[in-house]
Every structure is written in C-alpha cells, then in structure tokens.
Short mmCIF file of N, CA and C in Angstrom, two decimals:
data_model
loop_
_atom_site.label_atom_id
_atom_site.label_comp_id
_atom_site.label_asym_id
_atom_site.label_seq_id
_atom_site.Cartn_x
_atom_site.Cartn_y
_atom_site.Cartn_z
N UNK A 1 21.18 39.63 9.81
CA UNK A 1 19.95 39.75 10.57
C UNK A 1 20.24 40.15 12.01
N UNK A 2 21.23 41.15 12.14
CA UNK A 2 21.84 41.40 13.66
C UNK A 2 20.95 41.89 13.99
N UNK A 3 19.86 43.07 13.23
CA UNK A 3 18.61 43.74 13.89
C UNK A 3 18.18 43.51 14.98
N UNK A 4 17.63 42.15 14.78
CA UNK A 4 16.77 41.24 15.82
C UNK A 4 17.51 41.16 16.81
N UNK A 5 18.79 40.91 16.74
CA UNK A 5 19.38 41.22 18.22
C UNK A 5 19.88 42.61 18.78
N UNK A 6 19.95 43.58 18.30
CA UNK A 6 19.82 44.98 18.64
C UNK A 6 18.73 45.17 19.08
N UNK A 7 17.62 45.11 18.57
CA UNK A 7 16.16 46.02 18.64
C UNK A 7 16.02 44.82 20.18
N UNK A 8 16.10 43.95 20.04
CA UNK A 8 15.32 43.17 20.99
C UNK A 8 15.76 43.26 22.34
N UNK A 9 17.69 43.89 22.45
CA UNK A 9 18.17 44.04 23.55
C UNK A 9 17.68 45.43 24.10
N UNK A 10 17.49 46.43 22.78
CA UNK A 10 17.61 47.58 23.69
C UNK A 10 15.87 47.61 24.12
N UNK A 11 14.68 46.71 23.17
CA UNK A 11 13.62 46.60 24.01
C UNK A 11 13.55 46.18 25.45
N UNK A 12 14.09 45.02 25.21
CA UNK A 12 14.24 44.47 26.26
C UNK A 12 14.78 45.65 27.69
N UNK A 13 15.84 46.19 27.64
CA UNK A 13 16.05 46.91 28.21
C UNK A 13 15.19 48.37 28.54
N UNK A 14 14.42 48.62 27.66
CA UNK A 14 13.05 49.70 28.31
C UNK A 14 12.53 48.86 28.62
N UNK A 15 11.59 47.30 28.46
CA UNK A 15 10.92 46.47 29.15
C UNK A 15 11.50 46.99 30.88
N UNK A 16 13.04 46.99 31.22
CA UNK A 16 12.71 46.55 32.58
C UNK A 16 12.72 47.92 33.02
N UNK A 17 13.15 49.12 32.22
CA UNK A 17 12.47 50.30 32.86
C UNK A 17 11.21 50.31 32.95
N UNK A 18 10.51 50.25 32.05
CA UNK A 18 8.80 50.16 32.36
C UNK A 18 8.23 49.94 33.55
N UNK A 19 9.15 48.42 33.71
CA UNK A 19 8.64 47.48 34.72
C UNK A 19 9.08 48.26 35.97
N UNK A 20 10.29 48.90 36.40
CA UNK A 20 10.50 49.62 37.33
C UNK A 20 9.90 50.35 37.02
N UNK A 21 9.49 51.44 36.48
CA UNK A 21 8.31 52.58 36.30
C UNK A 21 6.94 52.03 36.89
N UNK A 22 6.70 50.89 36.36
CA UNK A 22 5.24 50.65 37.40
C UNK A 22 5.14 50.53 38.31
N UNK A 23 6.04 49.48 38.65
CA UNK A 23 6.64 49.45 40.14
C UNK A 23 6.41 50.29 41.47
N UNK A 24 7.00 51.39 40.93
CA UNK A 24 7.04 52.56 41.73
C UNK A 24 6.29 53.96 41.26
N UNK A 25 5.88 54.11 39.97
CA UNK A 25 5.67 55.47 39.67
C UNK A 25 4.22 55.73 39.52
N UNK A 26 3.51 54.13 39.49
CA UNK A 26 1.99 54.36 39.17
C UNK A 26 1.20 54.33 40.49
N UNK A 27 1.70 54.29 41.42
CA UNK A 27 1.28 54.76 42.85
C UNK A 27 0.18 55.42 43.08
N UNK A 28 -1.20 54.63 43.41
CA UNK A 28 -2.24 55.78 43.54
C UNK A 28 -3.31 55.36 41.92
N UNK A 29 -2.53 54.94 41.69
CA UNK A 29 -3.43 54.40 40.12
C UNK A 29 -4.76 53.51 40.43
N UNK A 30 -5.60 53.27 39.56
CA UNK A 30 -6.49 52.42 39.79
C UNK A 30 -5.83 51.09 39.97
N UNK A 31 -6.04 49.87 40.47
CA UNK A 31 -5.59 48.67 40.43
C UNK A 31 -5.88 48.05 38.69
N UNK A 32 -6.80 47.91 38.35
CA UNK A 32 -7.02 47.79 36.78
C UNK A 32 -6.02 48.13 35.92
N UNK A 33 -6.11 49.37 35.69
CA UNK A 33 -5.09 50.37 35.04
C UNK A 33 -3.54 49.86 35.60
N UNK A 34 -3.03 49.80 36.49
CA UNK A 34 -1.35 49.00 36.76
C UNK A 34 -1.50 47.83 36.43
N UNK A 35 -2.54 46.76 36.43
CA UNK A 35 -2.51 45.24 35.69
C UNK A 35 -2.03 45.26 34.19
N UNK A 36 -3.18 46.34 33.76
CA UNK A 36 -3.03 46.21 32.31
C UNK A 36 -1.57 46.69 32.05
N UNK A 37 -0.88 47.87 32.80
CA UNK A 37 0.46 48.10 32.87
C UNK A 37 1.49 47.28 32.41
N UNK A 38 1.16 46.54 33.89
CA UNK A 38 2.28 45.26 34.14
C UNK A 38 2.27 43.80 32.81
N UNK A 39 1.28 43.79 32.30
CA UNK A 39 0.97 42.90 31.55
C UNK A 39 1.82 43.74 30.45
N UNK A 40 1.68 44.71 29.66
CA UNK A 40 2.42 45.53 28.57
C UNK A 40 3.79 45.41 29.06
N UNK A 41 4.47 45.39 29.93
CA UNK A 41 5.80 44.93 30.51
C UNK A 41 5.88 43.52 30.57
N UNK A 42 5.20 42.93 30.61
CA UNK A 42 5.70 41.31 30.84
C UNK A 42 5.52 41.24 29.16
N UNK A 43 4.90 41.35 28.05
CA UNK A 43 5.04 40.57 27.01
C UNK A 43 5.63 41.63 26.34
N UNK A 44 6.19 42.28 26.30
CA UNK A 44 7.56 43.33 26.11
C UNK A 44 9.03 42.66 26.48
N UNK A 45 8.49 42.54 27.35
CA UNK A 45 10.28 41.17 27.97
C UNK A 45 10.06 39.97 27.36
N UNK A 46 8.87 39.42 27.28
CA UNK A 46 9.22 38.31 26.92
C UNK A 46 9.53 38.47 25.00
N UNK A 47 8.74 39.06 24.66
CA UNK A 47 9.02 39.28 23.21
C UNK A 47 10.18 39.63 22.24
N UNK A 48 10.81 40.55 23.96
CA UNK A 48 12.33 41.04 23.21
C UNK A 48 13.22 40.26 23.60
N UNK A 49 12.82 39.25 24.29
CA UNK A 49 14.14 38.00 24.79
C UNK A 49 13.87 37.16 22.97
N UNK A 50 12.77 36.98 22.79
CA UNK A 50 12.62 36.08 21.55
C UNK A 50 13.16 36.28 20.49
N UNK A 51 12.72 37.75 20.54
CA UNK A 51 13.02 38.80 18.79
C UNK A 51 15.02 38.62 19.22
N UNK A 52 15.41 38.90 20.63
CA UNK A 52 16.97 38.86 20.16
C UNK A 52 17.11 37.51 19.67
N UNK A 53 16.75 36.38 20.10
CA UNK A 53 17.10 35.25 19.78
C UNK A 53 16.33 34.53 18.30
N UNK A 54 16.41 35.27 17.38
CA UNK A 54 15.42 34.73 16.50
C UNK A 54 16.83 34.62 15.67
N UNK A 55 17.71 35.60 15.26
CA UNK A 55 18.91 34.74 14.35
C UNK A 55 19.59 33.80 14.75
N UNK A 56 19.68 33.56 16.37
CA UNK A 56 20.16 32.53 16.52
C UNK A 56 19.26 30.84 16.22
N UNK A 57 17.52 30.87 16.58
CA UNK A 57 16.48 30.28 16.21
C UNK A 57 16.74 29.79 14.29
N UNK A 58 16.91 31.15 13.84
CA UNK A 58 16.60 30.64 12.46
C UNK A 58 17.43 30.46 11.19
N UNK A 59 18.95 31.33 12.23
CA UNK A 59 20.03 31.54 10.72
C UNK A 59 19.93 33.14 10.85
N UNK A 60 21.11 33.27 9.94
CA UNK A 60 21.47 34.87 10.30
C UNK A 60 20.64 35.39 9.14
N UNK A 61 20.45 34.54 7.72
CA UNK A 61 19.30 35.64 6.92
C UNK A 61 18.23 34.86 6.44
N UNK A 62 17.52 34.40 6.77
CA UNK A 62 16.32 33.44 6.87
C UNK A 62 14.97 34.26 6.60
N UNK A 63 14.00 33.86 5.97
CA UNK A 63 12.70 34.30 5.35
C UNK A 63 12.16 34.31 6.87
N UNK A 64 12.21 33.11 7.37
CA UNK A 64 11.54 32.80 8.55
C UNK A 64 11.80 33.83 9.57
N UNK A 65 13.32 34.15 9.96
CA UNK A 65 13.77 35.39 10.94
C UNK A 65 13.49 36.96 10.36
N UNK A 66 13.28 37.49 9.02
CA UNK A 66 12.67 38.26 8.77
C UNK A 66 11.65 38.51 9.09
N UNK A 67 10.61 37.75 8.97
CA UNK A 67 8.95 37.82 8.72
C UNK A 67 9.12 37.82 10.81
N UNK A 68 9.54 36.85 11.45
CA UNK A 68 8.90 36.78 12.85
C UNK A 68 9.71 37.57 13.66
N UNK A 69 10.72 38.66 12.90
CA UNK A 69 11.30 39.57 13.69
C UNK A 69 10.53 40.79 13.36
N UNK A 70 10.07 41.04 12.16
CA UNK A 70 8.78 42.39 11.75
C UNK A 70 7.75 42.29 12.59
N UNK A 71 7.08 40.73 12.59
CA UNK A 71 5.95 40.36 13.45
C UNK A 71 6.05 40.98 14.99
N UNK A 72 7.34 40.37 15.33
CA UNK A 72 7.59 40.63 17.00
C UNK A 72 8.01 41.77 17.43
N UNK A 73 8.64 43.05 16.78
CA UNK A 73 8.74 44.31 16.52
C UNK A 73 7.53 45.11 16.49
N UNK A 74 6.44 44.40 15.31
CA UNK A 74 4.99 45.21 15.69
C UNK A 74 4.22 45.00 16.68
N UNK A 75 4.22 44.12 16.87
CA UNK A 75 3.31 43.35 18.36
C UNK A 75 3.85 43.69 19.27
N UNK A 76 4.61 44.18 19.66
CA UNK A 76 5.73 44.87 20.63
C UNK A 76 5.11 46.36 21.15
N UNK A 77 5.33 47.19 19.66
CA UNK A 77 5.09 48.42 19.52
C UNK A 77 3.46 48.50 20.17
N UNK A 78 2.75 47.59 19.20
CA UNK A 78 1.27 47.80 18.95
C UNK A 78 0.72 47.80 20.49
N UNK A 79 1.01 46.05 20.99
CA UNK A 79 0.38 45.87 22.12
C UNK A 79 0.83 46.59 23.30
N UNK A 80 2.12 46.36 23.45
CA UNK A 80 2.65 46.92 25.06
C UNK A 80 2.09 48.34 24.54
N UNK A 81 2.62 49.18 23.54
CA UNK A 81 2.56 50.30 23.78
C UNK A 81 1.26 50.89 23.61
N UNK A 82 0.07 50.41 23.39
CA UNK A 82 -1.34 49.96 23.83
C UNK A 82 -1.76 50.13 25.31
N UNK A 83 -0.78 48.96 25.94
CA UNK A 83 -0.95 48.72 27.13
C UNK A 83 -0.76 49.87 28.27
N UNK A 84 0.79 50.35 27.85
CA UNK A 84 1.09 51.42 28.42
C UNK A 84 0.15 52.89 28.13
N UNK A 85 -0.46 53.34 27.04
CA UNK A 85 -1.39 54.60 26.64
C UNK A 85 -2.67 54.27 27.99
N UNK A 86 -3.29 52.77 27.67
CA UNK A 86 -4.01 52.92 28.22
C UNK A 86 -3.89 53.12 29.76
N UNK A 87 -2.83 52.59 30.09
CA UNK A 87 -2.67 52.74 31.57
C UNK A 87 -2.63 53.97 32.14
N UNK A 88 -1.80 54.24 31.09
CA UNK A 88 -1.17 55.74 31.95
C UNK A 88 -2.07 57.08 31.60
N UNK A 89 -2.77 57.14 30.79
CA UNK A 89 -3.99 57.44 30.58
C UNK A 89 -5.35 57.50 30.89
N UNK A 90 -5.60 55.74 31.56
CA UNK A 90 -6.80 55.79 32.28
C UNK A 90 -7.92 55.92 31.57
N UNK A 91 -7.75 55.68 30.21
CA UNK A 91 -8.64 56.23 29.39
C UNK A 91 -8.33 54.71 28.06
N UNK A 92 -9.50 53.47 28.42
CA UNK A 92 -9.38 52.30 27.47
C UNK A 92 -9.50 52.81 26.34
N UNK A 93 -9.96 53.77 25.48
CA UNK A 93 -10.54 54.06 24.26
C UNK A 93 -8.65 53.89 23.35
N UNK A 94 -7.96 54.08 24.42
CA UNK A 94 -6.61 54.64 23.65
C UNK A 94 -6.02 53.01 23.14
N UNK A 95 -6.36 51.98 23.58
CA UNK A 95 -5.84 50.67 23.27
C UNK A 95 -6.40 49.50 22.47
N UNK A 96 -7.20 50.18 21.22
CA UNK A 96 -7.66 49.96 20.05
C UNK A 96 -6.59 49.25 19.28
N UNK A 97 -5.38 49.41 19.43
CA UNK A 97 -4.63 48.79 18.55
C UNK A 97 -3.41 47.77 19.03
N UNK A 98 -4.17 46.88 21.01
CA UNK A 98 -3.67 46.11 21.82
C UNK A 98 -4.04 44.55 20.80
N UNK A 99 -5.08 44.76 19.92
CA UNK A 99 -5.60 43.63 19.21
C UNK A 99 -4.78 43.52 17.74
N UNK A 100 -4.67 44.43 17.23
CA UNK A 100 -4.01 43.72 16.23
C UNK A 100 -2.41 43.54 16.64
N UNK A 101 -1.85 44.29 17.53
CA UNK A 101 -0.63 43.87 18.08
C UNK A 101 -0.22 42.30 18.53
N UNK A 102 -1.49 41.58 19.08
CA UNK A 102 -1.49 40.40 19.70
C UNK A 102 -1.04 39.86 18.78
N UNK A 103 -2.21 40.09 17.45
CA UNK A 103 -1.99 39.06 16.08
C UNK A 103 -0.51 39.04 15.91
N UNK A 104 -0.22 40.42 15.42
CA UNK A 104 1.10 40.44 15.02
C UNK A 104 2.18 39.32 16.29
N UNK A 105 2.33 39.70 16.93
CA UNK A 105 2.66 38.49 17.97
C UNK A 105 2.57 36.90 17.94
N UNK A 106 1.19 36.52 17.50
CA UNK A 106 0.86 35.38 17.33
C UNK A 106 1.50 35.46 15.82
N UNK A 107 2.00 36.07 15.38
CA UNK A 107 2.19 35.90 13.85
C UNK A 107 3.56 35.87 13.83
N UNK A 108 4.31 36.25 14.61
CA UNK A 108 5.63 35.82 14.71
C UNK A 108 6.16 34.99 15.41
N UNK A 109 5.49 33.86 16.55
CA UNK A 109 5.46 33.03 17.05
C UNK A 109 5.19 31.90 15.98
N UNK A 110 4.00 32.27 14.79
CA UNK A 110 3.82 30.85 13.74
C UNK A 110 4.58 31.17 13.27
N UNK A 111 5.23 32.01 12.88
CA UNK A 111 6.99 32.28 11.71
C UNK A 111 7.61 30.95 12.16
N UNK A 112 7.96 31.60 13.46
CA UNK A 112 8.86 30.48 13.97
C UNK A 112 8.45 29.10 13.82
N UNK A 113 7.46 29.05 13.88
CA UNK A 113 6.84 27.18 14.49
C UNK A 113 6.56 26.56 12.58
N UNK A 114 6.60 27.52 11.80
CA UNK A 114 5.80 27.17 9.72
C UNK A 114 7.38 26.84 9.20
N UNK A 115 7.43 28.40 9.09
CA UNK A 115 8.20 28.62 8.21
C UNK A 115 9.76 27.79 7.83
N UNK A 116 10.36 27.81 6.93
CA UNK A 116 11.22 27.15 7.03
C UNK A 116 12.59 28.70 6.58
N UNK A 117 13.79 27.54 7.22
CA UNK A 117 14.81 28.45 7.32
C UNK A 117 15.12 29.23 5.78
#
C-alpha cells in the first residue's frame, strides 16, 4: 500500500506550489475568488499529509487503507481541484463537483474512524 505514500507526498508537494501560486500569482483577483483558492490549498495539504500516512494508520494492506486512500485521492482531485477551476476562472458554475469531493473526504476520514484493519 506504498501508493498512499507516493501520491500523498507528491500531492502534498503541488499543495505547497499552489499555495505559493496564490500567494503571489492571484494578485488583482477578487478577494472571494483567492479565499476559495486558499481553502483548495489548505485541504490539499492537509489531505495529502493523511493519505501519506494512512499505511502507516492502518497496515501496509488493509481494506480500511484501501477504501480511505481512494476516498482521500478523490476528494483531493474533486474538491481542491474544484476549488482551484473556480478560482482561477472566476466563474462558480465550474465547482459543481467541490460537493461530492467533500463527501469523498468525509468518506475517507470514516474509513479511518469504522473500518477495521
């Protein structure tokens, strides 16, 4: 189950480009539009600190680290990269799919907290 710690480092690691990308590159943006930004960067870091640490959380091949590393992989994709369309876009219609990303999120957070190893 090394996945979860690959995918989650090298997320993690565009997380803090992002985060320097807003930082500095959305300059001139609406204030709205860089919140919603910065928010798609903060649960991007925090998600990919989790997803690396989920074989260590659950065992290296665990039902439980499967299911809440898929979960935290889509909720990842879905929401931040939600977050980011809409920002950088300026245009909310594009972050239709910031909601089921959450779930997925909340759905790999109950992996962790149900399931057994």
């Amino acid at each position: 189950m090394m996945w979860q710690r690959v995918v989650g480092g090298l997320s993690g690691a565009m997380s803090v480009g992002t985060g320097a990308y807003g930082a500095h590159g959305l300059k001139g943006k609406e204030e709205a539009y860089i919140k919603v930004y910065e928010t798609g960067s903060r649960y991007q870091l925090v998600h990919s600190a989790i997803l690396a640490a989920t074989p260590a959380i659950c065992g290296n091949s665990s039902r439980a680290g499967k299911i809440a590393g898929a979960c935290f992989v889509t909720g990842i994709a879905l929401f931040s990269g939600s977050c980011y369309a809409v920002a950088l876009s300026e245009d909310r219609s594009v972050g239709k799919l910031a909601p089921v990303g959450g779930f997925a999120l909340i759905g790999g957070w109950l992996s962790l907290a149900i399931l057994r190893r």
